Amino acid sequence: MKRTFTVPEHVIERPLGEKTVLLNLRSGDYYSLNGTGSFFWKGLSKGESLAQLAGQAQQTFEQPPEVVEAALMALAGELERLGLIEPSGEGQ
C-alpha cells in the first residue's frame, strides 16, 4: 500500500461538480469518476501513497479499513490498466 503513481502527460483531468472527467489523449477515451473516485484521484494525482489515501478515506467516509483498501486497490488497478496513472517507482 506504499505505492505511488504519477499522471502521464497524455491524461487531462477536469472537475465537473463532484465528479472528475479524465481524457486519455492517446486513445481518445474519456472517463468519469464519481465523488469517491474523485477523492481518490486527487490524492493519486498528487503522488500520495495508497496507504495515505486509505487513511484519509477511512476518516472521510467512515468505512472499515478493508472496505476502503479494497476499493482503492481496485480503482488504482483499473486506472493503471487504462493508462491513466503510472507507477512512480517509489514504494513498489
mmCIF file with all atom_site columns, N, CA, C and O in Angstrom, residues 1 3-4 6 14 26 31 53 55 59-61 66 70 72 76-79 87 90-91:
data_model
loop_
_atom_site.group_PDB
_atom_site.id
_atom_site.type_symbol
_atom_site.label_atom_id
_atom_site.label_alt_id
_atom_site.label_comp_id
_atom_site.label_asym_id
_atom_site.label_entity_id
_atom_site.label_seq_id
_atom_site.pdbx_PDB_ins_code
_atom_site.Cartn_x
_atom_site.Cartn_y
_atom_site.Cartn_z
_atom_site.occupancy
_atom_site.B_iso_or_equiv
_atom_site.pdbx_formal_charge
_atom_site.auth_seq_id
_atom_site.auth_comp_id
_atom_site.auth_asym_id
_atom_site.auth_atom_id
_atom_site.pdbx_PDB_model_num
ATOM 1  N N  . MET A 1 1  ? 0.818   -1.215 0.000   1.00 0.00 ? 1  MET A N  1
ATOM 2  C CA . MET A 1 1  ? 0.000   0.000  0.000   1.00 0.00 ? 1  MET A CA 1
ATOM 3  C C  . MET A 1 1  ? 0.850   1.264  0.000   1.00 0.00 ? 1  MET A C  1
ATOM 4  O O  . MET A 1 1  ? 0.320   2.339  0.083   1.00 0.00 ? 1  MET A O  1
ATOM 5  N N  . ARG A 1 3  ? 2.602   2.137  -2.518  1.00 0.00 ? 3  ARG A N  1
ATOM 6  C CA . ARG A 1 3  ? 2.765   2.517  -3.921  1.00 0.00 ? 3  ARG A CA 1
ATOM 7  C C  . ARG A 1 3  ? 2.281   3.947  -4.165  1.00 0.00 ? 3  ARG A C  1
ATOM 8  O O  . ARG A 1 3  ? 1.295   4.394  -3.580  1.00 0.00 ? 3  ARG A O  1
ATOM 9  N N  . THR A 1 4  ? 2.992   4.624  -5.050  1.00 0.00 ? 4  THR A N  1
ATOM 10 C CA . THR A 1 4  ? 2.584   5.949  -5.505  1.00 0.00 ? 4  THR A CA 1
ATOM 11 C C  . THR A 1 4  ? 2.528   5.938  -7.029  1.00 0.00 ? 4  THR A C  1
ATOM 12 O O  . THR A 1 4  ? 3.122   5.082  -7.677  1.00 0.00 ? 4  THR A O  1
ATOM 13 N N  . THR A 1 6  ? 1.996   8.497  -10.831 1.00 0.00 ? 6  THR A N  1
ATOM 14 C CA . THR A 1 6  ? 2.018   9.789  -11.491 1.00 0.00 ? 6  THR A CA 1
ATOM 15 C C  . THR A 1 6  ? 0.968   9.751  -12.604 1.00 0.00 ? 6  THR A C  1
ATOM 16 O O  . THR A 1 6  ? 0.579   8.682  -13.073 1.00 0.00 ? 6  THR A O  1
ATOM 17 N N  . ARG A 1 14 ? -10.529 17.193 -15.622 1.00 0.00 ? 14 ARG A N  1
ATOM 18 C CA . ARG A 1 14 ? -11.351 18.369 -15.380 1.00 0.00 ? 14 ARG A CA 1
ATOM 19 C C  . ARG A 1 14 ? -12.394 18.040 -14.323 1.00 0.00 ? 14 ARG A C  1
ATOM 20 O O  . ARG A 1 14 ? -13.089 17.025 -14.423 1.00 0.00 ? 14 ARG A O  1
ATOM 21 N N  . ARG A 1 26 ? -4.129  9.760  -25.903 1.00 0.00 ? 26 ARG A N  1
ATOM 22 C CA . ARG A 1 26 ? -3.604  8.718  -26.791 1.00 0.00 ? 26 ARG A CA 1
ATOM 23 C C  . ARG A 1 26 ? -4.716  7.861  -27.379 1.00 0.00 ? 26 ARG A C  1
ATOM 24 O O  . ARG A 1 26 ? -4.707  7.538  -28.559 1.00 0.00 ? 26 ARG A O  1
ATOM 25 N N  . TYR A 1 31 ? -13.299 9.246  -19.325 1.00 0.00 ? 31 TYR A N  1
ATOM 26 C CA . TYR A 1 31 ? -13.846 8.508  -18.201 1.00 0.00 ? 31 TYR A CA 1
ATOM 27 C C  . TYR A 1 31 ? -14.391 9.498  -17.185 1.00 0.00 ? 31 TYR A C  1
ATOM 28 O O  . TYR A 1 31 ? -13.892 10.612 -17.074 1.00 0.00 ? 31 TYR A O  1
ATOM 29 N N  . LEU A 1 53 ? -3.816  7.552  1.270   1.00 0.00 ? 53 LEU A N  1
ATOM 30 C CA . LEU A 1 53 ? -5.189  7.745  0.809   1.00 0.00 ? 53 LEU A CA 1
ATOM 31 C C  . LEU A 1 53 ? -6.171  6.871  1.578   1.00 0.00 ? 53 LEU A C  1
ATOM 32 O O  . LEU A 1 53 ? -7.279  7.313  1.890   1.00 0.00 ? 53 LEU A O  1
ATOM 33 N N  . GLY A 1 55 ? -5.942  5.887  4.657   1.00 0.00 ? 55 GLY A N  1
ATOM 34 C CA . GLY A 1 55 ? -6.154  6.500  5.965   1.00 0.00 ? 55 GLY A CA 1
ATOM 35 C C  . GLY A 1 55 ? -7.082  7.695  5.895   1.00 0.00 ? 55 GLY A C  1
ATOM 36 O O  . GLY A 1 55 ? -7.987  7.846  6.731   1.00 0.00 ? 55 GLY A O  1
ATOM 37 N N  . GLN A 1 59 ? -11.287 8.048  7.383   1.00 0.00 ? 59 GLN A N  1
ATOM 38 C CA . GLN A 1 59 ? -11.820 9.142  8.202   1.00 0.00 ? 59 GLN A CA 1
ATOM 39 C C  . GLN A 1 59 ? -12.945 9.873  7.478   1.00 0.00 ? 59 GLN A C  1
ATOM 40 O O  . GLN A 1 59 ? -13.966 10.198 8.068   1.00 0.00 ? 59 GLN A O  1
ATOM 41 N N  . THR A 1 60 ? -12.751 10.135 6.197   1.00 0.00 ? 60 THR A N  1
ATOM 42 C CA . THR A 1 60 ? -13.729 10.906 5.422   1.00 0.00 ? 60 THR A CA 1
ATOM 43 C C  . THR A 1 60 ? -15.038 10.147 5.229   1.00 0.00 ? 60 THR A C  1
ATOM 44 O O  . THR A 1 60 ? -16.118 10.704 5.393   1.00 0.00 ? 60 THR A O  1
ATOM 45 N N  . PHE A 1 61 ? -14.935 8.876  4.855   1.00 0.00 ? 61 PHE A N  1
ATOM 46 C CA . PHE A 1 61 ? -16.125 8.102  4.505   1.00 0.00 ? 61 PHE A CA 1
ATOM 47 C C  . PHE A 1 61 ? -16.612 7.188  5.630   1.00 0.00 ? 61 PHE A C  1
ATOM 48 O O  . PHE A 1 61 ? -17.642 6.530  5.480   1.00 0.00 ? 61 PHE A O  1
ATOM 49 N N  . GLU A 1 66 ? -10.750 -2.446 5.579   1.00 0.00 ? 66 GLU A N  1
ATOM 50 C CA . GLU A 1 66 ? -10.732 -3.433 4.499   1.00 0.00 ? 66 GLU A CA 1
ATOM 51 C C  . GLU A 1 66 ? -11.602 -3.012 3.321   1.00 0.00 ? 66 GLU A C  1
ATOM 52 O O  . GLU A 1 66 ? -11.280 -3.288 2.164   1.00 0.00 ? 66 GLU A O  1
ATOM 53 N N  . ALA A 1 70 ? -9.824  -2.186 -0.305  1.00 0.00 ? 70 ALA A N  1
ATOM 54 C CA . ALA A 1 70 ? -10.268 -2.954 -1.471  1.00 0.00 ? 70 ALA A CA 1
ATOM 55 C C  . ALA A 1 70 ? -10.728 -2.024 -2.593  1.00 0.00 ? 70 ALA A C  1
ATOM 56 O O  . ALA A 1 70 ? -10.380 -2.227 -3.762  1.00 0.00 ? 70 ALA A O  1
ATOM 57 N N  . LEU A 1 72 ? -9.896  1.137  -3.064  1.00 0.00 ? 72 LEU A N  1
ATOM 58 C CA . LEU A 1 72 ? -8.757  1.908  -3.552  1.00 0.00 ? 72 LEU A CA 1
ATOM 59 C C  . LEU A 1 72 ? -7.857  1.058  -4.449  1.00 0.00 ? 72 LEU A C  1
ATOM 60 O O  . LEU A 1 72 ? -7.417  1.513  -5.503  1.00 0.00 ? 72 LEU A O  1
ATOM 61 N N  . ALA A 1 76 ? -7.198  1.932  -8.362  1.00 0.00 ? 76 ALA A N  1
ATOM 62 C CA . ALA A 1 76 ? -5.829  2.158  -8.834  1.00 0.00 ? 76 ALA A CA 1
ATOM 63 C C  . ALA A 1 76 ? -5.464  1.155  -9.918  1.00 0.00 ? 76 ALA A C  1
ATOM 64 O O  . ALA A 1 76 ? -4.862  1.517  -10.937 1.00 0.00 ? 76 ALA A O  1
ATOM 65 N N  . GLY A 1 77 ? -5.861  -0.098 -9.737  1.00 0.00 ? 77 GLY A N  1
ATOM 66 C CA . GLY A 1 77 ? -5.586  -1.114 -10.753 1.00 0.00 ? 77 GLY A CA 1
ATOM 67 C C  . GLY A 1 77 ? -6.265  -0.803 -12.071 1.00 0.00 ? 77 GLY A C  1
ATOM 68 O O  . GLY A 1 77 ? -5.664  -0.948 -13.144 1.00 0.00 ? 77 GLY A O  1
ATOM 69 N N  . GLU A 1 78 ? -7.499  -0.361 -12.011 1.00 0.00 ? 78 GLU A N  1
ATOM 70 C CA . GLU A 1 78 ? -8.242  -0.038 -13.234 1.00 0.00 ? 78 GLU A CA 1
ATOM 71 C C  . GLU A 1 78 ? -7.669  1.208  -13.915 1.00 0.00 ? 78 GLU A C  1
ATOM 72 O O  . GLU A 1 78 ? -7.515  1.249  -15.144 1.00 0.00 ? 78 GLU A O  1
ATOM 73 N N  . LEU A 1 79 ? -7.347  2.238  -13.141 1.00 0.00 ? 79 LEU A N  1
ATOM 74 C CA . LEU A 1 79 ? -6.755  3.449  -13.716 1.00 0.00 ? 79 LEU A CA 1
ATOM 75 C C  . LEU A 1 79 ? -5.411  3.141  -14.374 1.00 0.00 ? 79 LEU A C  1
ATOM 76 O O  . LEU A 1 79 ? -5.107  3.656  -15.448 1.00 0.00 ? 79 LEU A O  1
ATOM 77 N N  . PRO A 1 87 ? 2.908   3.815  -12.280 1.00 0.00 ? 87 PRO A N  1
ATOM 78 C CA . PRO A 1 87 ? 3.671   3.729  -11.036 1.00 0.00 ? 87 PRO A CA 1
ATOM 79 C C  . PRO A 1 87 ? 4.812   4.733  -11.055 1.00 0.00 ? 87 PRO A C  1
ATOM 80 O O  . PRO A 1 87 ? 5.452   4.926  -12.091 1.00 0.00 ? 87 PRO A O  1
ATOM 81 N N  . GLU A 1 90 ? 8.370   4.752  -6.651  1.00 0.00 ? 90 GLU A N  1
ATOM 82 C CA . GLU A 1 90 ? 8.560   4.810  -5.206  1.00 0.00 ? 90 GLU A CA 1
ATOM 83 C C  . GLU A 1 90 ? 7.623   3.828  -4.534  1.00 0.00 ? 90 GLU A C  1
ATOM 84 O O  . GLU A 1 90 ? 6.479   3.690  -4.926  1.00 0.00 ? 90 GLU A O  1
ATOM 85 N N  . GLY A 1 91 ? 8.129   3.156  -3.531  1.00 0.00 ? 91 GLY A N  1
ATOM 86 C CA . GLY A 1 91 ? 7.284   2.289  -2.731  1.00 0.00 ? 91 GLY A CA 1
ATOM 87 C C  . GLY A 1 91 ? 6.786   1.045  -3.424  1.00 0.00 ? 91 GLY A C  1
ATOM 88 O O  . GLY A 1 91 ? 5.810   0.469  -3.023  1.00 0.00 ? 91 GLY A O  1
#
